[in-house]
Short mmCIF file of C-alpha atoms and ligand atoms in Angstrom, two decimals:
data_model
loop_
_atom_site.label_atom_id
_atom_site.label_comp_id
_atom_site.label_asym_id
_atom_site.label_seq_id
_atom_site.Cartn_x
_atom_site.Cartn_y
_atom_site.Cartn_z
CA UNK A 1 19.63 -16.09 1.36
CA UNK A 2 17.46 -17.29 3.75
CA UNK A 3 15.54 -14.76 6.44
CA UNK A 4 15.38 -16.46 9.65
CA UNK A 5 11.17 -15.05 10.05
CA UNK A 6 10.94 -16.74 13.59
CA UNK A 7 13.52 -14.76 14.65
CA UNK A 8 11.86 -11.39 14.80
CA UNK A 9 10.05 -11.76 18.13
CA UNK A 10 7.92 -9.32 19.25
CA UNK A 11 10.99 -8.85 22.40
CA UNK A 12 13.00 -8.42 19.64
CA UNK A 13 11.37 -6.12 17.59
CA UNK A 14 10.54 -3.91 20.98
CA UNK A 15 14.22 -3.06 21.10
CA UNK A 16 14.28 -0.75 18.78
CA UNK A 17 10.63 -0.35 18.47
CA UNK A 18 9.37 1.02 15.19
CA UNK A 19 5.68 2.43 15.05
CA UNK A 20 3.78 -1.04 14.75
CA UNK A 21 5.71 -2.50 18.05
CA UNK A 22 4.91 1.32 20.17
CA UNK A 23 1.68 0.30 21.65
CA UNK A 24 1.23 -2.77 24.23
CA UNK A 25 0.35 -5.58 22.88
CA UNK A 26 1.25 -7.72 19.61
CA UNK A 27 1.37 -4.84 16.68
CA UNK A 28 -0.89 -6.07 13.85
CA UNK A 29 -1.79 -2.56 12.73
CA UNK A 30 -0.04 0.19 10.79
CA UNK A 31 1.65 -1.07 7.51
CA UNK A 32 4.87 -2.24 8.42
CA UNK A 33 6.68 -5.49 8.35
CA UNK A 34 8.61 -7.48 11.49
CA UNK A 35 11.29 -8.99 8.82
CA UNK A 36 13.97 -5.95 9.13
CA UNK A 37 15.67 -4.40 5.13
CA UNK A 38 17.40 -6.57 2.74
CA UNK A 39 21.05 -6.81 2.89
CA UNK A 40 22.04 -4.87 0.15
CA UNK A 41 19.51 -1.99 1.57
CA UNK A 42 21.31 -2.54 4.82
CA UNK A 43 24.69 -2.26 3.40
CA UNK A 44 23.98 0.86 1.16
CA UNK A 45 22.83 2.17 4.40
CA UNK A 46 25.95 1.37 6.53
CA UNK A 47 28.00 2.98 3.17
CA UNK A 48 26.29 6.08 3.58
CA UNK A 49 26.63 6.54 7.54
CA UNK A 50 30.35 5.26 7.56
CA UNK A 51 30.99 7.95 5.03
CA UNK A 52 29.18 10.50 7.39
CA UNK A 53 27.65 11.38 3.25
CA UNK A 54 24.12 12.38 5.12
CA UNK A 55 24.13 15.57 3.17
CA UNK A 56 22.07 16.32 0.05
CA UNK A 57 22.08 13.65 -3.08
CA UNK A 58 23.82 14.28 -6.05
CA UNK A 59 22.12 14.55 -9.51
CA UNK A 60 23.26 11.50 -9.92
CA UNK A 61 22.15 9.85 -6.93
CA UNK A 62 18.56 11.55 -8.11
CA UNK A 63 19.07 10.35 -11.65
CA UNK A 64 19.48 6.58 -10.26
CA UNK A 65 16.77 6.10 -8.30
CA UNK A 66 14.11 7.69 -11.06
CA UNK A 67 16.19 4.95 -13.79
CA UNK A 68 15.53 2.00 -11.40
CA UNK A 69 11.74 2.50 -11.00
CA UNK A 70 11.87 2.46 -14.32
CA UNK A 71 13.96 -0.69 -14.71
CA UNK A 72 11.98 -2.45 -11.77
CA UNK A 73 8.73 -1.31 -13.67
CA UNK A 74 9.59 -2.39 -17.15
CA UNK A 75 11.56 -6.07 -15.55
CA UNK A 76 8.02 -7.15 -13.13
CA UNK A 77 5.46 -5.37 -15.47
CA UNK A 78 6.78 -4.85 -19.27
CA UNK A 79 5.55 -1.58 -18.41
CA UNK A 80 8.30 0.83 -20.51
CA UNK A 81 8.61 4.55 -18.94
CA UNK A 82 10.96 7.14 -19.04
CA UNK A 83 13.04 8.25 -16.46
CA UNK A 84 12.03 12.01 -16.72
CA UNK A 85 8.37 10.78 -16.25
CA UNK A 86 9.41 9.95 -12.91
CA UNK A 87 9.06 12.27 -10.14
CA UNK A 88 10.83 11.70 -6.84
CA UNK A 89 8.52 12.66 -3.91
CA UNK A 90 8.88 11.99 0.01
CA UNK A 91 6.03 10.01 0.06
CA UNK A 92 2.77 8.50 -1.41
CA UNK A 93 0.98 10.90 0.65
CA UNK A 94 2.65 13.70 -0.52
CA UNK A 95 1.94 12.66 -3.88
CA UNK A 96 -1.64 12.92 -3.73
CA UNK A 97 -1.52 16.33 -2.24
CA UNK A 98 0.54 17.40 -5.14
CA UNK A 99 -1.91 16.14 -7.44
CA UNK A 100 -4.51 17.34 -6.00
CA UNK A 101 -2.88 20.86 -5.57
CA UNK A 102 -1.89 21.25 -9.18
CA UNK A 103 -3.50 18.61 -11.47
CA UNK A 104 -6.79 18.85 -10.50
CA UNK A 105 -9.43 21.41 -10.37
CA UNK A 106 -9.37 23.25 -7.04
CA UNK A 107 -12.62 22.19 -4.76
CA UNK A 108 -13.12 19.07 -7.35
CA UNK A 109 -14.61 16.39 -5.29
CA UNK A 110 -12.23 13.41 -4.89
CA UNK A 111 -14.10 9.51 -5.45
CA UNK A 112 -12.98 7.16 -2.93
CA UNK A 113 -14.10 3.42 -3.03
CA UNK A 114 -14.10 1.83 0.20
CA UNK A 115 -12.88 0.48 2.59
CA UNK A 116 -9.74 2.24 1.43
CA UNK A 117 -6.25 3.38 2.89
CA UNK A 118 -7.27 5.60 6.11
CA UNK A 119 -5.71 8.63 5.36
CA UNK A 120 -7.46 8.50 1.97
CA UNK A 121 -10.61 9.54 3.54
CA UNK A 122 -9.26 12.78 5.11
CA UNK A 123 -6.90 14.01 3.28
CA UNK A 124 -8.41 15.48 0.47
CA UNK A 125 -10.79 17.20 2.68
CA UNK A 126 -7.69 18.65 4.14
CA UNK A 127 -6.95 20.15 0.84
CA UNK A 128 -10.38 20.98 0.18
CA UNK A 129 -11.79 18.38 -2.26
CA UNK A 130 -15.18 17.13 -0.49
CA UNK A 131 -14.42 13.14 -0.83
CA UNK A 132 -17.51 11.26 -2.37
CA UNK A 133 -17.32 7.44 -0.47
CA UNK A 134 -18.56 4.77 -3.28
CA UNK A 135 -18.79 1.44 -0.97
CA UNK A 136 -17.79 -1.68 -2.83
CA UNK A 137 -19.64 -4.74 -3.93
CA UNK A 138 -18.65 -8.69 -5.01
CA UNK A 139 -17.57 -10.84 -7.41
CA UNK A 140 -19.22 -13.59 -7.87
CA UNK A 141 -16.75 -15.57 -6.21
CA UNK A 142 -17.70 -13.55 -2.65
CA UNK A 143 -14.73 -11.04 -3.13
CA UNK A 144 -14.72 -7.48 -2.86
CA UNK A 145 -14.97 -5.34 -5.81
CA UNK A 146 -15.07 -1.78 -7.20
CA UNK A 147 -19.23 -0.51 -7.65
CA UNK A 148 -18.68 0.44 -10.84
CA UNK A 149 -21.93 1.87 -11.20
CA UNK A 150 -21.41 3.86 -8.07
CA UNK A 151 -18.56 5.19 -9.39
CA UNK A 152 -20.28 6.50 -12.52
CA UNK A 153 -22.92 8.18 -10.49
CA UNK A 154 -20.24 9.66 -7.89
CA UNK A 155 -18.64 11.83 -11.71
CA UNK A 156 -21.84 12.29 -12.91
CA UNK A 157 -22.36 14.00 -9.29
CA UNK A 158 -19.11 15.49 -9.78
CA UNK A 159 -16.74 14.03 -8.99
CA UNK A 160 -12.97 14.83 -10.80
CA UNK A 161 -10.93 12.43 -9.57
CA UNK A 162 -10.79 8.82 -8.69
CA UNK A 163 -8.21 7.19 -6.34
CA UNK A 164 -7.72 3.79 -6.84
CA UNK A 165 -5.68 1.17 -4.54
CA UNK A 166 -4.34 -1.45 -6.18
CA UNK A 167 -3.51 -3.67 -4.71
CA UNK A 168 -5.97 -2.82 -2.34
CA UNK A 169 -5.24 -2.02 1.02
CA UNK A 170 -7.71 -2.88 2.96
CA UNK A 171 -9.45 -5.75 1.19
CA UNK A 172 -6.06 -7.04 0.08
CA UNK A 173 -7.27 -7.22 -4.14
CA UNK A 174 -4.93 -7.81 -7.06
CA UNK A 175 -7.56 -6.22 -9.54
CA UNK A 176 -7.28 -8.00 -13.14
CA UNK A 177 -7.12 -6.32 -16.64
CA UNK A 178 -10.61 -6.88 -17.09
CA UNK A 179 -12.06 -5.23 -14.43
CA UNK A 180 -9.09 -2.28 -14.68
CA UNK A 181 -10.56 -1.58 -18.44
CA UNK A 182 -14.20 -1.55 -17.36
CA UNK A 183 -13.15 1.07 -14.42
CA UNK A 184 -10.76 2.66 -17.22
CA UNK A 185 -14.44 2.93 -19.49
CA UNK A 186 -16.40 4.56 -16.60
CA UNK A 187 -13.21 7.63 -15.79
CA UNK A 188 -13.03 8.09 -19.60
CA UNK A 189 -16.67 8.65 -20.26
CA UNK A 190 -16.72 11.23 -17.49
CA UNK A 191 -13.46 13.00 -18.43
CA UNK A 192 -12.01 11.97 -15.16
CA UNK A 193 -8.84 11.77 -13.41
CA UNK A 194 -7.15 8.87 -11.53
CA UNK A 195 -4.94 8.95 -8.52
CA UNK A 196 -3.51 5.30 -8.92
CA UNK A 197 -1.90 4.21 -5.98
CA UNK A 198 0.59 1.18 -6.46
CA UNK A 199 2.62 0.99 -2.77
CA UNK A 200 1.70 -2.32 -2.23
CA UNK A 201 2.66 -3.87 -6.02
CA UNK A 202 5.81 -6.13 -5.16
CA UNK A 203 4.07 -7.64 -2.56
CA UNK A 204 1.32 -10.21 -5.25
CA UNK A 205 0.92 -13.22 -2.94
CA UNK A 206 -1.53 -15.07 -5.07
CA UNK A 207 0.54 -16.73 -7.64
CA UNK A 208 -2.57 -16.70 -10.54
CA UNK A 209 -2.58 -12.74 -10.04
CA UNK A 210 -0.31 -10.33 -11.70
CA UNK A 211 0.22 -6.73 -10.64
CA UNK A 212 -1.24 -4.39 -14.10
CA UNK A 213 -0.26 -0.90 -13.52
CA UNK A 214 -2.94 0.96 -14.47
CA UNK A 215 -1.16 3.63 -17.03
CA UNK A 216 0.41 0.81 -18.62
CA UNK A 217 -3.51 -0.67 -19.78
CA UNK A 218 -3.61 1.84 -22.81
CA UNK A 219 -3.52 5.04 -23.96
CA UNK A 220 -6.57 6.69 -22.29
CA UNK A 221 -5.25 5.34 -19.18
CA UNK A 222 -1.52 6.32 -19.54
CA UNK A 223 -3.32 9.79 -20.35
CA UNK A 224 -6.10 10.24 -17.33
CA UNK A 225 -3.60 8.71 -14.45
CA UNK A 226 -0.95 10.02 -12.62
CA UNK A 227 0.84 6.65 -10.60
CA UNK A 228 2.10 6.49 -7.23
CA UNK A 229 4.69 3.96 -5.96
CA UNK A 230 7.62 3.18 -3.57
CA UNK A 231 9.82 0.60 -2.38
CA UNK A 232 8.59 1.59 1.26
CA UNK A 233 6.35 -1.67 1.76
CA UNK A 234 7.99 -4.54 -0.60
CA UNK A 235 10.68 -3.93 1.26
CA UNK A 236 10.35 -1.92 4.42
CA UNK A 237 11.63 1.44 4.54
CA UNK A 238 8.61 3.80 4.87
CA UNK A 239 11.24 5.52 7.61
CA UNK A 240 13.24 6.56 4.31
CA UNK A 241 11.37 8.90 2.93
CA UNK A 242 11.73 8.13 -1.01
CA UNK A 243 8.57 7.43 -3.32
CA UNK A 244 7.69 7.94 -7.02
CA UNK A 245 5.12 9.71 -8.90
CA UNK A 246 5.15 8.43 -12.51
CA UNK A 247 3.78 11.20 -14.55
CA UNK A 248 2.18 9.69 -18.71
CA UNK A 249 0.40 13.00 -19.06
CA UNK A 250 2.86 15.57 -20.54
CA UNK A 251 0.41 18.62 -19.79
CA UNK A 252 0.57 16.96 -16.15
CA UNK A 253 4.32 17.11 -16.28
CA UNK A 254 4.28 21.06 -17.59
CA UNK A 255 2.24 22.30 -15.00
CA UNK A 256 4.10 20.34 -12.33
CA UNK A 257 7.58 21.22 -13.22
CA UNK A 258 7.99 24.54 -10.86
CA UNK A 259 7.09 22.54 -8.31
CA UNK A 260 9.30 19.17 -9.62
CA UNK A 261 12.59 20.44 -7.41
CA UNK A 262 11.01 21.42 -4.29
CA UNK A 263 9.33 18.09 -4.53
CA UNK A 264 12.09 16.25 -5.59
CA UNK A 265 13.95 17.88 -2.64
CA UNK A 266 11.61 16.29 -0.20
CA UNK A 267 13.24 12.85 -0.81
CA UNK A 268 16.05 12.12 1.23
CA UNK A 269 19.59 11.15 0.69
CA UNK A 270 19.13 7.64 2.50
CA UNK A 271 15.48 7.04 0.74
CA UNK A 272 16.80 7.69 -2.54
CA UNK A 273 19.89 5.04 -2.32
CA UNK A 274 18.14 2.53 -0.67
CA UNK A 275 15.44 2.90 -3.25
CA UNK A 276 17.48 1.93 -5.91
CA UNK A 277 19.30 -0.89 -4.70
CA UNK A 278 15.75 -2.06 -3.44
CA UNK A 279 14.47 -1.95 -7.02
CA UNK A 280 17.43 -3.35 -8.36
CA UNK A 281 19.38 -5.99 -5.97
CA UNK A 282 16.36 -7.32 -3.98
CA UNK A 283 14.54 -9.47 -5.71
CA UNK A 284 15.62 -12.88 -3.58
CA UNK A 285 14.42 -11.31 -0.51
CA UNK A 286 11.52 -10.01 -1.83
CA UNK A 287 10.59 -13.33 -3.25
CA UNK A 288 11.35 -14.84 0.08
CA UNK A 289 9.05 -12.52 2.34
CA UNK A 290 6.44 -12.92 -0.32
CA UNK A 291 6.67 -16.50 -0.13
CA UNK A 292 6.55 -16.21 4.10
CA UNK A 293 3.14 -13.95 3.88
CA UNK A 294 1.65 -16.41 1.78
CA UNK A 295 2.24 -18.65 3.99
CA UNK A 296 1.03 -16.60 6.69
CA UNK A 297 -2.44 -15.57 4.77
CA UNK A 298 -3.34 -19.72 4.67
CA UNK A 299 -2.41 -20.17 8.23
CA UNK A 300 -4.62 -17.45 9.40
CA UNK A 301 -7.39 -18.94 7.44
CA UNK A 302 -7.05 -21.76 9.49
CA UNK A 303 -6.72 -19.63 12.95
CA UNK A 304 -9.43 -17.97 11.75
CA UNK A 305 -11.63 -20.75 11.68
CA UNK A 306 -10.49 -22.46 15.06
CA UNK A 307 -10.07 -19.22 17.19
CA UNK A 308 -12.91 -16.95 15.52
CA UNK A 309 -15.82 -18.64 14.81
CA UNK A 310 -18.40 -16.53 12.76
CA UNK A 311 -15.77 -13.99 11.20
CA UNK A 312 -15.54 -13.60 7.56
CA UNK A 313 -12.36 -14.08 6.17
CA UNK A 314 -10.76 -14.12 2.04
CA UNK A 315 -6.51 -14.56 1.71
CA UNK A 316 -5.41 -11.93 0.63
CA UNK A 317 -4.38 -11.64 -3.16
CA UNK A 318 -1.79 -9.03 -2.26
CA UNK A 319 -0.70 -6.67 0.26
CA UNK A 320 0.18 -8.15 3.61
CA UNK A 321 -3.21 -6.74 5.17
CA UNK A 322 -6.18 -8.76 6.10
CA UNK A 323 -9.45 -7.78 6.08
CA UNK A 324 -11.69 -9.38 8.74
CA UNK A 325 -15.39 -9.27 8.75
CA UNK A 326 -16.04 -8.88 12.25
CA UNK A 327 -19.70 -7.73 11.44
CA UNK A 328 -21.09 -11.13 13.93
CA UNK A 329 -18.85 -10.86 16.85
CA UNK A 330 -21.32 -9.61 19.89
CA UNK A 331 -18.64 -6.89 20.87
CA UNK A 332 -19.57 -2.89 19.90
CA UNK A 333 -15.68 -2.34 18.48
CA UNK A 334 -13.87 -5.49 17.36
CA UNK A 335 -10.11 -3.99 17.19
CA UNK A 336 -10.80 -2.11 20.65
CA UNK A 337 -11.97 -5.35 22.13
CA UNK A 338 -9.12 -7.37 20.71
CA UNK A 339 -6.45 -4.61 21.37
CA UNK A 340 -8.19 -3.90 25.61
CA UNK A 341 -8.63 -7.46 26.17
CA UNK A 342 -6.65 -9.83 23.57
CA UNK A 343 -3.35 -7.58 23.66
CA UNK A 344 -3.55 -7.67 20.19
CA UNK A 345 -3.49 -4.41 17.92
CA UNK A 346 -5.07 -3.80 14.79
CA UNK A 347 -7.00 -1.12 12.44
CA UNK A 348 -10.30 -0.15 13.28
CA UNK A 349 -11.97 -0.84 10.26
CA UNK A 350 -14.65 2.14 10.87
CA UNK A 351 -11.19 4.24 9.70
CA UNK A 352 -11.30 2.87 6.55
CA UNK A 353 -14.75 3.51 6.24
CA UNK A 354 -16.36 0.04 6.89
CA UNK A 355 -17.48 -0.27 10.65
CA UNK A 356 -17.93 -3.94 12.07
CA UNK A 357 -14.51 -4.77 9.97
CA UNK A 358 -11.21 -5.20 11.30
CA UNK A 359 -7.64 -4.60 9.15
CA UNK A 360 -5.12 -7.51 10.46
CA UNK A 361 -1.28 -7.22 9.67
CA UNK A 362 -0.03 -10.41 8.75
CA UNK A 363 3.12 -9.59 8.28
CA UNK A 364 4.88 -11.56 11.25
CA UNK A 365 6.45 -14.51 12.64
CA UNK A 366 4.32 -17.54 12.26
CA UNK A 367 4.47 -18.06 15.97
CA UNK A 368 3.62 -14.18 16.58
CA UNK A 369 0.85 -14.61 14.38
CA UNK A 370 -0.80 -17.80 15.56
CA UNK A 371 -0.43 -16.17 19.52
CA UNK A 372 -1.93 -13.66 18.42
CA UNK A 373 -4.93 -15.19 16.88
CA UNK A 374 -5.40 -17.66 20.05
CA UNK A 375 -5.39 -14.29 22.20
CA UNK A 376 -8.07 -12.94 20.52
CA UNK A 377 -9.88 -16.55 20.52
CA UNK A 378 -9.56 -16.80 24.22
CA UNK A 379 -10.57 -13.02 25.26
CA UNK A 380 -13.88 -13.81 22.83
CA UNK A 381 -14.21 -17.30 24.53
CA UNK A 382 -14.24 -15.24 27.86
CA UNK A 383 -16.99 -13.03 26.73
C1 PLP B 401 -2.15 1.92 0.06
C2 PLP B 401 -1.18 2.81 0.76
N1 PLP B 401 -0.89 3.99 0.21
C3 PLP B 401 -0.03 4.84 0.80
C4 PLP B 401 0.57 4.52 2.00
C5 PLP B 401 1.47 5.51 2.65
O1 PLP B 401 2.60 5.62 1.91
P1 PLP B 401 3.65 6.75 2.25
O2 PLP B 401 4.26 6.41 3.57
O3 PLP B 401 4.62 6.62 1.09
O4 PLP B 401 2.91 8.04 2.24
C6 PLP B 401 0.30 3.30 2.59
C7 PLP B 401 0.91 2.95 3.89
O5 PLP B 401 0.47 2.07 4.57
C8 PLP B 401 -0.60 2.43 1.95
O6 PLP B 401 -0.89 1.22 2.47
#
């Protein structure tokens, strides 16, 4: 197989415009890639329609998505799970409310490291857990990391429950063993809860990195974690509505089982098939995109220097976001500058809770992506 990546232009991928390619201008924003489904998702898909079998799955449909997480998990991770630890969900999102609904105390503040996924700043508020922000500091090496400190004085402030992106979207972080045990240390000395968040796992660009699930570190963690994970962004089908809560905490698994079919029911017949061949018949085109956005995250290094002079700029490790440090640009809003007078669209970072930073999508044609970058180079060249 080989994916023809110059191929999706942005005329193109205006056709049938999805939400990245809805606004004027090139889409570098919302999570989303410009490379279409694998063929086997596509032909699953096609099965499904020709048969006009749009109606509601079949246990067994159910029963083979939950076994291949587990089979994707235990092939890329060694991690070993069950499939009746795995609870099918519509989304990530909806996963956290769930948790947060039923596994956590209600009104127990939430502890959020950022920058972090924009919705995790709001939506816990939304179910009313106040959100404690912990801002993030570096490795030695310049890159971001979690303020592990901070974190131990946002649970001795009270805090119940930590939410933890990895890989991190925004700052695009593949965090090692090492620093996942030394977070692990801080939770367990506090009692605490994590909310791990794993979306972005298949998509490891930097080859020296490896994706450790955070239940799978030990025992303490399989105990104080619930995991959240989908094949919506390794391989493009957030539409589908299909992700996976991967419950290692049997009391977390008693008190959510009333609630395990409605939730369950929330998935849908599409999702659910296309999640399993994902996990199970995709691995060439996986390896293929992640091959293309690493690629992609050296080139804009290099745009980054000629077109943006001043801006701060790491490759990602994983995830296909990048995280610009706009901080020196003489504009008030970077990614309302670049979007009003580049024609380029991207994520305020000020929504992920870092103003003066700006979230770029990388996930594009080369070509897309170096227009793109001389856009924004000119409309900052013309003040
Ligand atoms: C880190 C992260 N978590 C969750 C989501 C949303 O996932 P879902 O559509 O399954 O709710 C995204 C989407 O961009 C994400 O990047």
């Amino acid at each position: 197989m080989t994916i023809d990546f110059e191929s999706f232009t942005p005329e193109l991928l205006r056709r049938h415009p999805t939400e990245k390619w809805s606004r004027p201008g090139i889409g570098a924003w919302v999570a989303e890639m410009d490379f279409g489904v694998p063929p086997a998702v596509a032909e699953v898909l096609r099965a499904v329609v020709d048969a006009g079998a749009l109606a509601y799955p079949t246990d067994r449909q159910l029963a083979e998505a939950r076994a291949a997480t587990t089979r994707w998990l235990a092939r890329t991770s060694g991690w070993e799970t069950d499939p009746g630890q795995v609870q099918l969900v519509a989304d990530v999102l909806t996963a956290l409310a769930a948790t947060l609904e039923h596994l956590v105390e209600p009104g127990a503040p939430v502890i959020l490291p950022v920058p972090n996924y924009m919705p995790f700043l709001t939506l816990p508020e939304v179910f009313g857990h106040p959100v404690l922000r912990v801002p993030g500091t570096s490795t030695p090496r310049g890159r971001h990391a979690m303020d592990l400190e901070g974190i131990d004085a946002a649970f001795r402030a009270g805090g119940r429950l930590l939410i933890l992106c990895n890989p991190h979207n925004p700052v695009g972080r593949v965090y090692d063993r090492e620093e996942l045990l030394a977070l692990a240390a801080v939770v367990d000395a506090h009692g605490g809860r994590v909310f791990s968040d794993e979306i972005h796992a298949p998509l490891v660009l930097e080859p020296t990195c490896r994706h450790v699930p955070y239940a799978s570190l030990d025992r303490r963690t399989a105990a104080h974690s619930v995991t959240a994970l989908a094949a919506s962004k390794g391989w493009n089908i957030p539409g589908l509505k299909c992700a996976q809560l991967i419950l290692t905490n049997d009391d977390d698994a008693r008190r959510l089982a009333p609630f395990s079919p409605f939730l369950a029911h929330q998935a849908s017949t599409p999702g659910l098939l296309a999640t399993a061949a994902a996990y199970d018949r995709c691995d060439a085109w996986l390896a293929e995109v992640v091959a293309h956005l690493r690629a992609n995250a050296a080139r804009l290094g290099e745009l980054v220097a000629e077109n943006l002079p001043g801006v701060g700029y790491h490759e990602p490790e994983g995830t296909y976001l990048a995280w610009l440090d706009t901080r020196a640009l003489p504009v008030d809003n970077p990614s309302r500058f670049f979007a009003e007078r580049a024609g380029v669209v991207t994520t305020d970072g000020a929504s992920c809770g870092a103003p003066g930073f700006v979230r770029f999508n990388l996930a594009m044609a080369r070509g897309t992506l170096e227009r793109a970058l001389r856009q924004m180079g000119d409309a900052l060249a013309a003040g």
